[in-house]
Short mmCIF file of C-alpha atoms and ligand atoms in Angstrom, two decimals:
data_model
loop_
_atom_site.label_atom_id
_atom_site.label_comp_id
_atom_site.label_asym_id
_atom_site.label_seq_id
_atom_site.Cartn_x
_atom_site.Cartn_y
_atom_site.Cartn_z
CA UNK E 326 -12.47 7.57 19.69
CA UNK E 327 -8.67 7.66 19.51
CA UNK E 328 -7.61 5.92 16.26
CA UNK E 329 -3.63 5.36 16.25
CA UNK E 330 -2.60 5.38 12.48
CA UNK E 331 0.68 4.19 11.67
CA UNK E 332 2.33 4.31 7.90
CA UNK E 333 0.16 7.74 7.67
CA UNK E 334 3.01 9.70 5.95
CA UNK E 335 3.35 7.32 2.81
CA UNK E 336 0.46 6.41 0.09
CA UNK E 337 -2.27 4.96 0.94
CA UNK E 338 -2.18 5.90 4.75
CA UNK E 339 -1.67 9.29 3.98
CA UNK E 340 -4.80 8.96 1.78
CA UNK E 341 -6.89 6.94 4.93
CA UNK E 342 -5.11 10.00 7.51
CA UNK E 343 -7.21 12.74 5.34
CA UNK E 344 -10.57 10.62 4.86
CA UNK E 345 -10.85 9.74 8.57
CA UNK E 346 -9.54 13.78 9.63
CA UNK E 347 -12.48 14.74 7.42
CA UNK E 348 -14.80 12.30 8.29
CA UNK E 349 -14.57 11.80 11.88
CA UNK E 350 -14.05 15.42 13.37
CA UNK E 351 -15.22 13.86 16.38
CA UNK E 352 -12.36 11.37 16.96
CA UNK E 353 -9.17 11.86 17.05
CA UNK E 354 -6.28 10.37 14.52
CA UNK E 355 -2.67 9.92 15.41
CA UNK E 356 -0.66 9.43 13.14
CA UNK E 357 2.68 7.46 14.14
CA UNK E 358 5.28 6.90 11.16
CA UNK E 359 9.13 6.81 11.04
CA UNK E 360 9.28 8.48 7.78
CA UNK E 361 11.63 6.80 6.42
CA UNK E 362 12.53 7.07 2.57
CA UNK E 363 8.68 6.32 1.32
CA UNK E 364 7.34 8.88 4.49
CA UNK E 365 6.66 12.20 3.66
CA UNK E 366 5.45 15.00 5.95
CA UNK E 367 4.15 16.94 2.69
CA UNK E 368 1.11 14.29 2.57
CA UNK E 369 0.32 15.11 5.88
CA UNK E 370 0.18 18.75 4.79
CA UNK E 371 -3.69 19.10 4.19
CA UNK E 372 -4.77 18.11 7.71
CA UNK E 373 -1.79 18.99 9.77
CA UNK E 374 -3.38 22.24 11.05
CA UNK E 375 -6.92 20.33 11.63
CA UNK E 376 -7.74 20.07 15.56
CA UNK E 377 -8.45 16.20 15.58
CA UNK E 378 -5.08 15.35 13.92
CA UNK E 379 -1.67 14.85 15.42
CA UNK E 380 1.49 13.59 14.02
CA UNK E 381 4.48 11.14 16.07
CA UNK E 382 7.54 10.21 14.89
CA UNK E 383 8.96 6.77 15.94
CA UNK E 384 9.36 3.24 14.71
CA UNK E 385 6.72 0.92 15.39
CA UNK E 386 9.53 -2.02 15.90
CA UNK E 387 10.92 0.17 19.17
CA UNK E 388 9.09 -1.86 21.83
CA UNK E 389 9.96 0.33 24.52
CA UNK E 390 8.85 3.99 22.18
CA UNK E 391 5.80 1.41 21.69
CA UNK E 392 4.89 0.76 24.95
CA UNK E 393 5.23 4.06 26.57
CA UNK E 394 3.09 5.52 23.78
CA UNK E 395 0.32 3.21 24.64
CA UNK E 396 0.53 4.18 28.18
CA UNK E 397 0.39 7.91 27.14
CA UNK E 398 -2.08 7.84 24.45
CA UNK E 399 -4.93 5.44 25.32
CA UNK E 400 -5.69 4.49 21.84
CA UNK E 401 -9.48 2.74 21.24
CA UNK E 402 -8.22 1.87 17.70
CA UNK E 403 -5.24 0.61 15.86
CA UNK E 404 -5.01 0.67 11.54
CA UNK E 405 -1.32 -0.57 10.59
CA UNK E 406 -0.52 0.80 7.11
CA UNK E 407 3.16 0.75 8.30
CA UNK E 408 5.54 -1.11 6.66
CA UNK E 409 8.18 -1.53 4.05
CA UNK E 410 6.13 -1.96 0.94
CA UNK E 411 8.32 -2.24 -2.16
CA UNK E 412 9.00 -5.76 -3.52
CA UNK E 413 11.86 -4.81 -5.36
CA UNK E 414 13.52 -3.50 -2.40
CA UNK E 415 12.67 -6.30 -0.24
CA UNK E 416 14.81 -8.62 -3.14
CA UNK E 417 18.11 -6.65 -2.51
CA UNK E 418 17.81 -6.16 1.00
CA UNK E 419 15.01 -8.08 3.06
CA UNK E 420 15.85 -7.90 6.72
CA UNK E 421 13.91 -4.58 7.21
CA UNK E 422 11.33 -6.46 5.83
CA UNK E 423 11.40 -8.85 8.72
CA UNK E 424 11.99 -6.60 10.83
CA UNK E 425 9.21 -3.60 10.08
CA UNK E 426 6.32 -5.77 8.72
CA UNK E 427 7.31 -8.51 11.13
CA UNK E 428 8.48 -7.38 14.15
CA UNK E 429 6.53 -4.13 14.31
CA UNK E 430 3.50 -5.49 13.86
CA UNK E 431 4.19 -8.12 16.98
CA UNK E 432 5.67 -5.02 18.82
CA UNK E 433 1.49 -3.45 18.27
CA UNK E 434 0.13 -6.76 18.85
CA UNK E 435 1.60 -6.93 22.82
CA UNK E 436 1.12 -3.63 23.07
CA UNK E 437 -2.77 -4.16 22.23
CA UNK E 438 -3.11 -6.88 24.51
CA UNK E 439 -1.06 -4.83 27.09
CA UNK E 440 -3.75 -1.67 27.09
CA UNK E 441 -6.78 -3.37 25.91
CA UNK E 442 -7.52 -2.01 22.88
CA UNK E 443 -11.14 -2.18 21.25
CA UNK E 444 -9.80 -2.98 17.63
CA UNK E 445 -6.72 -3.83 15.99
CA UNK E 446 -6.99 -3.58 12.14
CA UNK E 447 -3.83 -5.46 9.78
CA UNK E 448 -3.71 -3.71 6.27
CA UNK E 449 -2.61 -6.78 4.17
CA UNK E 450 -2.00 -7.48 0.66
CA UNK E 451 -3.23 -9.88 -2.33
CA UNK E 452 0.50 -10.54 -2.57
CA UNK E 453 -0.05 -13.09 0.35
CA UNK E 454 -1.68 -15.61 -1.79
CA UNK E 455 0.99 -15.72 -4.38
CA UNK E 456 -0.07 -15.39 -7.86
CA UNK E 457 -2.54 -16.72 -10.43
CA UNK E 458 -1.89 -17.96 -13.77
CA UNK E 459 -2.35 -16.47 -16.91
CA UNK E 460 -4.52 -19.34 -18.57
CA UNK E 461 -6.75 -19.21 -15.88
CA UNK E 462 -9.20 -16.04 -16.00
CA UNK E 463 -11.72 -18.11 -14.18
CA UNK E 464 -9.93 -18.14 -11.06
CA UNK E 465 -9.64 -15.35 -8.23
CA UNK E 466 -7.99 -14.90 -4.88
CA UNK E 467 -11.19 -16.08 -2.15
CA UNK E 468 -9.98 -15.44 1.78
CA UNK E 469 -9.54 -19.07 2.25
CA UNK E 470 -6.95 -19.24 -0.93
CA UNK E 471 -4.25 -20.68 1.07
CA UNK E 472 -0.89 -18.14 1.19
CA UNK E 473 1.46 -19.04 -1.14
CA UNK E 474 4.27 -16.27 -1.14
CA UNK E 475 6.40 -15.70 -3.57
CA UNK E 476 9.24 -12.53 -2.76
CA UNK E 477 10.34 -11.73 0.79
CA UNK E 478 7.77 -8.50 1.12
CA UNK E 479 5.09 -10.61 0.94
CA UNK E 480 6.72 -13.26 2.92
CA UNK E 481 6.31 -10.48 5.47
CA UNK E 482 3.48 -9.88 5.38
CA UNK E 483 1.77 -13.59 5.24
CA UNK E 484 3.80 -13.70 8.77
CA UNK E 485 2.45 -10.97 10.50
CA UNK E 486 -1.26 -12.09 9.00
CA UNK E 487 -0.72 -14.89 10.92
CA UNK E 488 0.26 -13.72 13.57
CA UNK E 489 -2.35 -11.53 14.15
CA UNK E 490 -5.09 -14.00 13.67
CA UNK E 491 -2.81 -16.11 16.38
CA UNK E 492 -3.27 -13.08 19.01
CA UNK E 493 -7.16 -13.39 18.24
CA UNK E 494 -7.26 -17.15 19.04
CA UNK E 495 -4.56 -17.34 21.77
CA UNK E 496 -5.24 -13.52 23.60
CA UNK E 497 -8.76 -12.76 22.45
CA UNK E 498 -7.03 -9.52 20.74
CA UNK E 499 -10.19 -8.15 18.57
CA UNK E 500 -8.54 -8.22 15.22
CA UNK E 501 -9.46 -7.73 11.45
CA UNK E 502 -7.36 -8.01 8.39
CA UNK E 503 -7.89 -6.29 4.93
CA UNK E 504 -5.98 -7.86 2.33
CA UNK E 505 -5.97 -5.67 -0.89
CA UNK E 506 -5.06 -5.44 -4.22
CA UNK E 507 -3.29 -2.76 -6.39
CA UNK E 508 -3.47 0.54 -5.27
CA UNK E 509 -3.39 3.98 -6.96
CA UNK E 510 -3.79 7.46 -6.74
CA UNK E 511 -2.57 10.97 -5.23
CA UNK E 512 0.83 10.73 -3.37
CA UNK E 513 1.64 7.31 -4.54
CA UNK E 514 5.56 7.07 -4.76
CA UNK E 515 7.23 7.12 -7.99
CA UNK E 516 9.23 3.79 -7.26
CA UNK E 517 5.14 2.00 -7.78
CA UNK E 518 4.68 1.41 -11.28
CA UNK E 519 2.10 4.03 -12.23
CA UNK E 520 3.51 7.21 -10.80
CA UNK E 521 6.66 5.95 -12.51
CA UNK E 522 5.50 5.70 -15.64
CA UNK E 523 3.75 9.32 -15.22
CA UNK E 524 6.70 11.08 -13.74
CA UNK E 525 8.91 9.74 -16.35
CA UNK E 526 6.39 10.38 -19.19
CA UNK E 527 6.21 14.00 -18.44
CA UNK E 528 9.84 14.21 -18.86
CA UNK E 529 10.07 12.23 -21.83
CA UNK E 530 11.90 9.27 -20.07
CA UNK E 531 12.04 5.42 -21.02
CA UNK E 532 9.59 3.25 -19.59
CA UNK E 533 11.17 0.26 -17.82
CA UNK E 534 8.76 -2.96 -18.21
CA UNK E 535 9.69 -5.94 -16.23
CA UNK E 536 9.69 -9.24 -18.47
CA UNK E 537 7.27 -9.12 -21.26
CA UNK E 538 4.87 -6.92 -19.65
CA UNK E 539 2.59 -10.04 -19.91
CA UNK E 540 2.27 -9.93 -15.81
CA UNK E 541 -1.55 -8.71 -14.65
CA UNK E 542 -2.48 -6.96 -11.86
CA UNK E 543 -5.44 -5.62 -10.07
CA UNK E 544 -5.87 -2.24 -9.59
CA UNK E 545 -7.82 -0.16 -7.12
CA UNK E 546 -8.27 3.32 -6.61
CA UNK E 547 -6.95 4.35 -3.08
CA UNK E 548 -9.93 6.26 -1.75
CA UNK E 549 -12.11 3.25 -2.52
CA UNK E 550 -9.33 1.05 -0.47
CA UNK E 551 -9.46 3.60 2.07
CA UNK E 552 -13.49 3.26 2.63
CA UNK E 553 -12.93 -0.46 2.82
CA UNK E 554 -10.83 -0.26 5.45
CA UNK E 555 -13.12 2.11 7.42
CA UNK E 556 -16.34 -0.31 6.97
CA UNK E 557 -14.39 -3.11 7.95
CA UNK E 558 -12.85 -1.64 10.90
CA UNK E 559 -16.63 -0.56 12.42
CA UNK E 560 -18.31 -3.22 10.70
CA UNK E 561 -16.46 -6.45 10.08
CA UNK E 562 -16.23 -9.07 12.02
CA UNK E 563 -13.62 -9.70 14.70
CA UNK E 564 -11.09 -12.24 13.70
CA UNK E 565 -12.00 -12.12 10.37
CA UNK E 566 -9.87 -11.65 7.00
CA UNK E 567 -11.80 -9.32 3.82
CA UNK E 568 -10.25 -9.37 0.51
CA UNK E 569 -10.60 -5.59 -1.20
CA UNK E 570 -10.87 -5.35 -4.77
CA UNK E 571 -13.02 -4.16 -7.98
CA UNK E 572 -11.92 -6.29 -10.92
CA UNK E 573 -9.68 -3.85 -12.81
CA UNK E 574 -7.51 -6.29 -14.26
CA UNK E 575 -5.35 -5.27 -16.33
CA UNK E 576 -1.43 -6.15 -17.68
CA UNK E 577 1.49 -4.16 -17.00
CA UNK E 578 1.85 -3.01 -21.19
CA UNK E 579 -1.86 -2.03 -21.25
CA UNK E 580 -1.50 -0.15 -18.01
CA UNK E 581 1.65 1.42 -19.78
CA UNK E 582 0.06 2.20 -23.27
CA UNK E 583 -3.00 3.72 -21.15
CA UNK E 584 -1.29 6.46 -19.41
CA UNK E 585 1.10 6.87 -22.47
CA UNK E 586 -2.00 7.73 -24.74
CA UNK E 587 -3.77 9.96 -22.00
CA UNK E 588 -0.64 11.60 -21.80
CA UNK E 589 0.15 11.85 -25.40
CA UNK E 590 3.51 10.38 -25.07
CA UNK E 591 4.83 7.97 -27.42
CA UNK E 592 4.42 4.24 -27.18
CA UNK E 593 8.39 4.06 -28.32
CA UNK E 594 9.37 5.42 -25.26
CA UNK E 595 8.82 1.43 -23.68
CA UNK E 596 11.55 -0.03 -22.59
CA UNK E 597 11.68 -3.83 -22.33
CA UNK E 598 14.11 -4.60 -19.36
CA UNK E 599 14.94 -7.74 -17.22
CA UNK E 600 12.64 -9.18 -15.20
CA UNK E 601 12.04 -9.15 -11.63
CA UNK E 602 13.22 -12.26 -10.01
CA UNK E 603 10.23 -14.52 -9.09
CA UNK E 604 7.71 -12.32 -10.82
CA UNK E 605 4.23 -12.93 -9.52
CA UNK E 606 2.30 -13.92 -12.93
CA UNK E 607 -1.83 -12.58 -11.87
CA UNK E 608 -2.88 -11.08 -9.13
CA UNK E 609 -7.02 -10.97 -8.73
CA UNK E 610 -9.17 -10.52 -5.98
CA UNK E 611 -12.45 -11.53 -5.43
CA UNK E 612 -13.91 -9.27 -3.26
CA UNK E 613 -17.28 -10.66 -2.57
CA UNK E 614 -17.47 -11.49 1.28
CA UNK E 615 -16.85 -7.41 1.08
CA UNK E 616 -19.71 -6.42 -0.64
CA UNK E 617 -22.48 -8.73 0.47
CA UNK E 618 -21.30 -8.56 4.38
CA UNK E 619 -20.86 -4.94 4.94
CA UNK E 620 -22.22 -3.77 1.82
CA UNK E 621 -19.05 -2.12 0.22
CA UNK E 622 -18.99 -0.92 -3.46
CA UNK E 623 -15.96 0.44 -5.37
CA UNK E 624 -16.81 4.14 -6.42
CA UNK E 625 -13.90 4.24 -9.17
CA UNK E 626 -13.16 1.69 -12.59
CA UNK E 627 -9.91 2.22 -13.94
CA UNK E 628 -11.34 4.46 -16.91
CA UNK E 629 -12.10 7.31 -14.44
CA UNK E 630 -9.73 6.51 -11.52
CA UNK E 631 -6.39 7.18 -14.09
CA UNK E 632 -7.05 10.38 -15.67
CA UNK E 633 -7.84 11.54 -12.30
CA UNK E 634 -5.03 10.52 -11.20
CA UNK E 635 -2.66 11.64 -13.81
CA UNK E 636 -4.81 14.89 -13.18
CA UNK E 637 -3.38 14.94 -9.62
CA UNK E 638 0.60 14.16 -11.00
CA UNK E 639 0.02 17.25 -13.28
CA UNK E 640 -1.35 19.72 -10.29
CA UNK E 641 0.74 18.46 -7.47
CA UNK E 642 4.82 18.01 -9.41
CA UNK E 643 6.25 19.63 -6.43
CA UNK E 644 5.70 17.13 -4.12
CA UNK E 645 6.91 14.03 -6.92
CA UNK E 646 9.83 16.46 -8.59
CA UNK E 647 10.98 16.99 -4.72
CA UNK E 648 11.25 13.30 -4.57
CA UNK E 649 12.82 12.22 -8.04
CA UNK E 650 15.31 15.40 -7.40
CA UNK E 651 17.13 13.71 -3.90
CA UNK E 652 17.69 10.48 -2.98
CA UNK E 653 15.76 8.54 -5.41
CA UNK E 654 18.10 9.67 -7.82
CA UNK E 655 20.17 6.93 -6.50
CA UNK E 656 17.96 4.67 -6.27
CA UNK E 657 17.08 4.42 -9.77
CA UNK E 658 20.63 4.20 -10.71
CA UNK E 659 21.38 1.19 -8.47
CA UNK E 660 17.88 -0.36 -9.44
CA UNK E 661 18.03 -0.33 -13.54
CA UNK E 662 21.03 1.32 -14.43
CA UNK E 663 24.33 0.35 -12.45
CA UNK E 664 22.62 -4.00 -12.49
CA UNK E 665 22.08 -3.47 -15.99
CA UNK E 666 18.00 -3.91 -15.81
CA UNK E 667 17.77 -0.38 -18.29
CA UNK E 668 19.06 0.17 -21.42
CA UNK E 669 19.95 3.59 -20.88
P1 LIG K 1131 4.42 3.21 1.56
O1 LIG K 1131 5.74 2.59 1.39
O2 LIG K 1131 3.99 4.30 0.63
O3 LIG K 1131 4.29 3.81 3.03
C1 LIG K 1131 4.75 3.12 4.16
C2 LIG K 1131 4.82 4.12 5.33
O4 LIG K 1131 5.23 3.40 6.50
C3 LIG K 1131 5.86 5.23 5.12
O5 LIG K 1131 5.30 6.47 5.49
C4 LIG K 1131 7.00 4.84 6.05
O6 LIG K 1131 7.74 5.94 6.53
C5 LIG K 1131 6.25 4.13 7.16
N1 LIG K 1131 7.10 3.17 7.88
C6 LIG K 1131 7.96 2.25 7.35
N2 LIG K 1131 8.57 1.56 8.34
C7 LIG K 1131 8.08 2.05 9.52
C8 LIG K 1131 8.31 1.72 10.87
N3 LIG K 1131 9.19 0.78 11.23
N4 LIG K 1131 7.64 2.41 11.83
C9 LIG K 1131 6.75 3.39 11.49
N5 LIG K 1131 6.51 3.74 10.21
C10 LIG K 1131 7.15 3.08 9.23
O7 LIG K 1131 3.37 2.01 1.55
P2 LIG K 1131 1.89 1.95 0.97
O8 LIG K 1131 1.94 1.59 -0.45
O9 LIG K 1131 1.15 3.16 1.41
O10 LIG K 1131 1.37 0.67 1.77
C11 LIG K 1131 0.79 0.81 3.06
C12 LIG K 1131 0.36 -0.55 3.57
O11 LIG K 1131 -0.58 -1.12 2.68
C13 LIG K 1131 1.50 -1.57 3.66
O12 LIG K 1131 1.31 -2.33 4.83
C14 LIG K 1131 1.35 -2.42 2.41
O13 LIG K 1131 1.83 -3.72 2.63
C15 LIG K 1131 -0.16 -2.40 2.24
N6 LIG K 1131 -0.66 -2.54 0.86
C16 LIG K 1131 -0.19 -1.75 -0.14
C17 LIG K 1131 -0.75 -1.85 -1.42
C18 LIG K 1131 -0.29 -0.98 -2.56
O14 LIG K 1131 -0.71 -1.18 -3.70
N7 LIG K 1131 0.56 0.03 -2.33
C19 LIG K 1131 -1.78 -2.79 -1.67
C20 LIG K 1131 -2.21 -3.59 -0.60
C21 LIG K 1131 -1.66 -3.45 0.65
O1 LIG K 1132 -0.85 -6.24 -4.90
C1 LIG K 1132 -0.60 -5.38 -3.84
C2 LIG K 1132 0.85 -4.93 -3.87
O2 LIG K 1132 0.98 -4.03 -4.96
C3 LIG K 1132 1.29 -4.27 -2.57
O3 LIG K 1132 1.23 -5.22 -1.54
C4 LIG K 1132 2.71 -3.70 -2.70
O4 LIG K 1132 3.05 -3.00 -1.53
C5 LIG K 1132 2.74 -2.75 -3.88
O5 LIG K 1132 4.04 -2.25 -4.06
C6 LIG K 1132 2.25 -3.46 -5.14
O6 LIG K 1132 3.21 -4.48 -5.54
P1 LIG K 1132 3.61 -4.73 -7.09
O7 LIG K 1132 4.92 -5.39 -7.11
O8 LIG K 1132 2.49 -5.34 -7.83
O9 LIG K 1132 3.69 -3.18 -7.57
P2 LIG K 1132 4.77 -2.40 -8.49
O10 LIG K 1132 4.21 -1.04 -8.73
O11 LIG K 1132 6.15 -2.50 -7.94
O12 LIG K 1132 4.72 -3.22 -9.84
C7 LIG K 1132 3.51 -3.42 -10.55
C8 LIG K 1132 3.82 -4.30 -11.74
O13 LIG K 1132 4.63 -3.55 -12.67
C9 LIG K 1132 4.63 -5.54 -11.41
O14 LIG K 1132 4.20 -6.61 -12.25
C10 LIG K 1132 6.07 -5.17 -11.74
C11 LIG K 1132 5.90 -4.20 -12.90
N1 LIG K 1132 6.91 -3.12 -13.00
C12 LIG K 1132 7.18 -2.38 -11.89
C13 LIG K 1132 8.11 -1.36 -11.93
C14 LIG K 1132 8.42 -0.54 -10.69
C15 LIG K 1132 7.54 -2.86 -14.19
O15 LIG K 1132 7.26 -3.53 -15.22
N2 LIG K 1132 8.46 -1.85 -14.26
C16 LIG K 1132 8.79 -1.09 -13.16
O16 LIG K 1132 9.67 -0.21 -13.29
#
């Protein structure tokens, strides 16, 4: 099979690039991204020598780049991680947000009518379903929770959901969706809220928590996310939406204090700052048309999926310090210093 992979140069499609290069030496993975700031060819580094991998550059909004790769390529398979991801980002400045998560995916969708392709998978978000509140542990995001959206990133991305469940009912396009909670783990961009906090940690830098740090989320290793989306894509049902999760709740100040004290950092090093406008209260997923349809299990809790990963942050700082040492310097300074959100 030819599986086109777009997004495969940031986190968690960088993670799904390796575990299908590995898996699958019979097929071949293509990985398509624009790498733009969160795309980085130093993810790709472990399988970019492999015979069954090959990387494009190009912009998955560019019908015409689009089309004519289609024609080329003869893909079987389609997995779209691409897209602009951040929420904060998408509240300064949300037209990319239209027009990556948006219009790219439309741009896929004709072209997947166009050349018949066997399976188009959507990599979604909980974030579609808006947010939970706190006084309510008993409830969970189900697939038919109806989307609810609360910034423009996941305004986004409740669009293109539904538009790809339109091309299934109006073209017969073979479709699935994934729509997942929290992810973390290696190459995870230090903009996210965990490799934040461990990249500032290590150099004994304030931690910047939104609000209260009252807000819950989620949280689910990548690799487990990454087997999800495999099952589903062989498995799961055409047309169909899964929810991916494992019921690692937990709220931003405990996730804080957690990799703080594995760390052995200091708890004063918490920085209260303003809040993020609209803040999405609870995010949890209930995962269980997952497991009982195609039998998926999450391999990782929280307990062992963070020191692994702050295992990972301490072997790999050259590919985070190259990151925190260019352009995100700026970034951090428009973000929390230069609108006042940090007191530093
Ligand atoms: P990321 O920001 O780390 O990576 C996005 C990748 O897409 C980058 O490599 C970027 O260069 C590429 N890209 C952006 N615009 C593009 C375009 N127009 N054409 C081609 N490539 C483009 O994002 P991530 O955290 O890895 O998220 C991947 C996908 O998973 C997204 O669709 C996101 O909505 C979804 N998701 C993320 C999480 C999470 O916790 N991070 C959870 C659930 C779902
Ligand atoms: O739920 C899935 C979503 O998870 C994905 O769809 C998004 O692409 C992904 O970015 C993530 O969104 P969040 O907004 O939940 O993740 P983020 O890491 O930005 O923030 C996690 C929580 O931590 C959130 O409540 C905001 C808070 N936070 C974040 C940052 C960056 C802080 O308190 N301080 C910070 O500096």
């Amino acid at each position: 099979m030819k599986i086109l992979v777009t997004g495969g140069a940031g986190f968690i499609g960088g993670n799904f690039v390796h575990y299908m290069v590995n898996k699958y030496p019979e097929d071949m993975i293509v990985n398509l991204d624009k790498l733009t700031y969160a795309g980085n060819l130093e993810t790709c580094k472990p399988v970019e020598d492999k015979p069954n991998y090959k990387f494009i550059k190009g912009d998955i909004a560019d019908r015409e780049f689009i089309m004519d790769l289609f024609e080329k390529e003869k893909f079987d398979v389609v997995v779209n991680f691409a897209a602009e991801s951040h929420v904060d980002r998408s509240i300064e400045d949300p037209e990319i947000f239209v027009k990556t998560n948006v219009m790219g995916t439309t741009t896929l969708l004709d072209a997947c009518v166009k050349y018949g392709i066997q399976r188009y998978h959507q990599v979604s978000t909980d974030e579609v379903y808006g947010d939970l509140p706190l006084d309510r542990p008993d409830l969970f995001f189900t697939e038919n929770t109806p989307l609810h959206t609360s910034s423009p990133y996941s305004s986004a991305k409740a669009s293109a959901d539904l538009f790809v469940l339109a091309y299934h009912r109006t073209y017969g396009l073979p479709v699935t969706i994934s729509r997942c909670s929290n992810n973390y783990g290696p190459y995870h961009f230090p903009e996210k809220l965990i490799p934040l906090i461990i990249s500032r940690a290590l150099n004994d830098e304030t931690i910047p928590v939104y609000g209260t740090g009252e807000n819950v989320r989620d949280w689910l290793h990548v690799y487990d996310h990454c087997v999800a989306i495999d099952l589903i894509v062989r498995k799961g049902r055409v047309g169909e939406v899964y929810n991916v999760g494992g019921h690692n709740e937990r709220t931003n100040l405990e996730v804080v204090k957690t990799v703080l004290h594995a760390l052995n950092k200091p708890e004063s090093l918490i920085t209260f700052v303003t809040d993020r406008k609209g803040h999405d209260m609870r995010y949890a997923i209930d995962p269980t048309k997952l497991e009982t349809e195609l039998g998926w299990k999450p391999k990782y809790t929280f307990d062992t999926g963070i020191p692994m990963t702050i295992q990972w942050y301490l072997d790999n700082k050259e590919w985070w310090e190259n990151i925190i040492s260019g352009e995100y310097q700026n970034y951090f300074e428009k973000m929390y210093v230069e609108k006042g959100r940090a007191k530093e």
